[in-house]
Amino acid sequence: RSKERFPTKSLHSCNLNHTTKWMEQAMALNIKLSERRKVPDDPVEGRPWIGFDPNESEEILFEMNRGVWRLSQVRAAREPFATFSFAGTIRFAARIDRLEPFDTPDPGHQRKSWIVGRVLPHTDPAWRPLRAIAVDTHRNPVTYLPDPPGVR
């Protein structure tokens, strides 16, 4: 019997074989949004704000928040969906068509990417299981979450 009372899938608490299997599982890309705010020095032209605003449509929220993000190119490229959460709750999801690189003006920064895709309508079969995923509220704005059964 394991001495670990509450087993987790933390990379720090798993043996190498278990960790490798966990990392190979299908995952969903989640973007954590803050409250809506202006972006005075935003390198993206035409984007006056970012974040979550309950008064905006999901399509507008996606357009304002689809980039630019530091993404693991290997992991993110495997993802068919991106979820966007606010205050620990997934608010909407998008089907990822592709990731486009965004060249930052500072060459010392890690490469960033745009998410190119379309918002999932609430009638899409993938929406219901995606919205049920529990998301953390840690500081890192990009996380990779296990897919619920039947999403892919």
CSV table of C-alpha atoms in Angstrom, one decimal:
chain,number,residue,atom,x,y,z
A,1,ARG,CA,0.0,0.0,0.0
A,2,SER,CA,1.2,3.5,-0.9
A,3,LYS,CA,2.2,5.8,2.0
A,4,GLU,CA,1.0,8.7,-0.1
A,5,ARG,CA,-2.5,9.5,1.1
A,6,PHE,CA,-3.5,11.8,-1.8
A,7,PRO,CA,-1.6,10.8,-4.9
A,8,THR,CA,-1.1,13.6,-7.4
A,9,LYS,CA,0.1,13.8,-11.0
A,10,SER,CA,2.8,16.3,-10.0
A,11,LEU,CA,6.0,16.0,-12.0
A,12,HIS,CA,7.8,16.2,-8.7
A,13,SER,CA,6.0,13.4,-6.9
A,14,CYS,CA,6.0,10.8,-9.7
A,15,ASN,CA,8.5,8.2,-10.7
A,16,LEU,CA,10.0,8.6,-14.1
A,17,ASN,CA,7.9,6.0,-15.9
A,18,HIS,CA,4.7,7.3,-14.4
A,19,THR,CA,5.7,10.9,-15.3
A,20,THR,CA,6.5,10.0,-18.9
A,21,LYS,CA,3.2,8.2,-19.3
A,22,TRP,CA,1.3,11.2,-17.8
A,23,MET,CA,3.1,13.7,-20.1
A,24,GLU,CA,2.2,11.6,-23.2
A,25,GLN,CA,-1.5,11.7,-22.4
A,26,ALA,CA,-3.7,14.0,-24.4
A,27,MET,CA,-4.0,17.4,-22.8
A,28,ALA,CA,-5.9,20.6,-23.2
A,29,LEU,CA,-4.2,24.0,-23.4
A,30,ASN,CA,-5.7,26.5,-20.9
A,31,ILE,CA,-5.2,30.2,-20.9
A,32,LYS,CA,-5.9,32.0,-17.6
A,33,LEU,CA,-7.4,35.4,-18.1
A,34,SER,CA,-7.2,38.3,-15.7
A,35,GLU,CA,-9.9,41.1,-15.5
A,36,ARG,CA,-10.1,43.2,-18.5
A,37,ARG,CA,-7.4,45.9,-18.7
A,38,LYS,CA,-5.9,48.3,-21.2
A,39,VAL,CA,-2.5,47.4,-22.7
A,40,PRO,CA,-0.7,50.6,-23.3
A,41,ASP,CA,2.5,49.1,-24.8
A,42,ASP,CA,0.9,46.1,-26.5
A,43,PRO,CA,3.1,44.9,-29.4
A,44,VAL,CA,-0.1,43.7,-31.2
A,45,GLU,CA,-1.6,46.5,-33.2
A,46,GLY,CA,-5.4,47.0,-33.0
A,47,ARG,CA,-5.8,45.2,-29.6
A,48,PRO,CA,-6.8,47.9,-27.1
A,49,TRP,CA,-7.4,45.5,-24.2
A,50,ILE,CA,-6.9,42.0,-22.9
A,51,GLY,CA,-8.6,39.9,-20.2
A,52,PHE,CA,-12.0,38.7,-19.3
A,53,ASP,CA,-15.1,40.9,-19.6
A,54,PRO,CA,-18.5,39.2,-19.1
A,55,ASN,CA,-20.2,41.8,-21.3
A,56,GLU,CA,-18.2,40.8,-24.4
A,57,SER,CA,-19.0,37.9,-26.7
A,58,GLU,CA,-16.8,34.8,-26.7
A,59,GLU,CA,-15.6,35.7,-30.2
A,60,ILE,CA,-14.4,39.1,-29.1
A,61,LEU,CA,-12.8,37.6,-26.0
A,62,PHE,CA,-11.0,35.1,-28.2
A,63,GLU,CA,-9.8,37.8,-30.6
A,64,MET,CA,-8.4,39.9,-27.7
A,65,ASN,CA,-6.8,37.0,-25.9
A,66,ARG,CA,-5.6,34.5,-28.5
A,67,GLY,CA,-2.1,35.7,-28.3
A,68,VAL,CA,0.7,36.3,-27.7
A,69,TRP,CA,1.7,33.5,-25.4
A,70,ARG,CA,4.8,31.6,-24.4
A,71,LEU,CA,3.9,28.1,-25.4
A,72,SER,CA,5.8,24.9,-25.4
A,73,GLN,CA,5.8,24.4,-29.2
A,74,VAL,CA,5.9,20.6,-28.8
A,75,ARG,CA,3.1,20.4,-26.3
A,76,ALA,CA,0.9,23.1,-27.7
A,77,ALA,CA,1.1,21.7,-31.2
A,78,ARG,CA,-0.6,18.5,-30.0
A,79,GLU,CA,-3.6,20.4,-28.7
A,80,PRO,CA,-6.8,20.4,-30.6
A,81,PHE,CA,-8.5,22.8,-28.1
A,82,ALA,CA,-7.7,25.8,-26.0
A,83,THR,CA,-9.8,26.7,-23.0
A,84,PHE,CA,-9.9,30.2,-21.6
A,85,SER,CA,-10.6,30.5,-17.8
A,86,PHE,CA,-11.2,33.3,-15.4
A,87,ALA,CA,-11.3,33.0,-11.6
A,88,GLY,CA,-10.8,29.2,-11.8
A,89,THR,CA,-13.7,28.6,-14.2
A,90,ILE,CA,-13.5,27.8,-17.9
A,91,ARG,CA,-15.5,30.5,-19.7
A,92,PHE,CA,-15.1,29.4,-23.3
A,93,ALA,CA,-13.1,27.2,-25.6
A,94,ALA,CA,-11.7,27.3,-29.1
A,95,ARG,CA,-10.7,24.7,-31.6
A,96,ILE,CA,-7.0,25.3,-32.5
A,97,ASP,CA,-6.3,25.3,-36.3
A,98,ARG,CA,-2.7,26.2,-35.9
A,99,LEU,CA,-0.2,28.2,-33.9
A,100,GLU,CA,1.5,31.2,-35.5
A,101,PRO,CA,4.8,32.5,-34.3
A,102,PHE,CA,5.0,36.1,-33.1
A,103,ASP,CA,8.4,37.7,-33.2
A,104,THR,CA,8.9,39.8,-30.2
A,105,PRO,CA,10.9,43.0,-30.5
A,106,ASP,CA,13.3,41.8,-27.7
A,107,PRO,CA,15.5,39.1,-29.1
A,108,GLY,CA,16.3,37.9,-25.6
A,109,HIS,CA,12.7,36.8,-24.9
A,110,GLN,CA,11.4,33.3,-25.5
A,111,ARG,CA,9.4,32.9,-28.7
A,112,LYS,CA,5.7,33.6,-28.4
A,113,SER,CA,2.7,32.4,-30.4
A,114,TRP,CA,-0.8,33.3,-31.6
A,115,ILE,CA,-3.6,30.7,-31.3
A,116,VAL,CA,-5.4,30.6,-34.7
A,117,GLY,CA,-8.8,28.9,-34.5
A,118,ARG,CA,-12.5,29.4,-33.8
A,119,VAL,CA,-14.6,29.5,-30.7
A,120,LEU,CA,-16.5,26.3,-30.0
A,121,PRO,CA,-20.3,26.9,-29.9
A,122,HIS,CA,-22.0,25.5,-26.8
A,123,THR,CA,-23.7,23.0,-29.1
A,124,ASP,CA,-20.3,21.4,-30.1
A,125,PRO,CA,-20.0,17.9,-28.5
A,126,ALA,CA,-16.5,18.9,-27.1
A,127,TRP,CA,-17.8,21.9,-25.2
A,128,ARG,CA,-19.6,20.1,-22.3
A,129,PRO,CA,-16.6,17.9,-21.2
A,130,LEU,CA,-14.2,20.8,-21.7
A,131,ARG,CA,-16.2,23.2,-19.5
A,132,ALA,CA,-16.2,20.6,-16.7
A,133,ILE,CA,-12.4,20.5,-16.3
A,134,ALA,CA,-11.2,22.0,-13.0
A,135,VAL,CA,-8.6,24.6,-13.5
A,136,ASP,CA,-6.1,25.9,-11.0
A,137,THR,CA,-5.6,29.6,-10.2
A,138,HIS,CA,-1.7,29.5,-10.1
A,139,ARG,CA,0.2,32.4,-11.5
A,140,ASN,CA,1.3,30.8,-14.7
A,141,PRO,CA,-1.1,32.0,-17.4
A,142,VAL,CA,-0.6,28.9,-19.6
A,143,THR,CA,-1.3,25.4,-18.3
A,144,TYR,CA,-1.8,22.0,-20.0
A,145,LEU,CA,-4.7,20.0,-18.6
A,146,PRO,CA,-5.7,16.4,-19.1
A,147,ASP,CA,-8.5,16.0,-21.6
A,148,PRO,CA,-11.8,14.7,-20.3
A,149,PRO,CA,-12.8,11.3,-21.8
A,150,GLY,CA,-14.2,11.4,-25.2
A,151,VAL,CA,-13.1,15.0,-26.2
A,152,ARG,CA,-10.6,14.1,-29.0
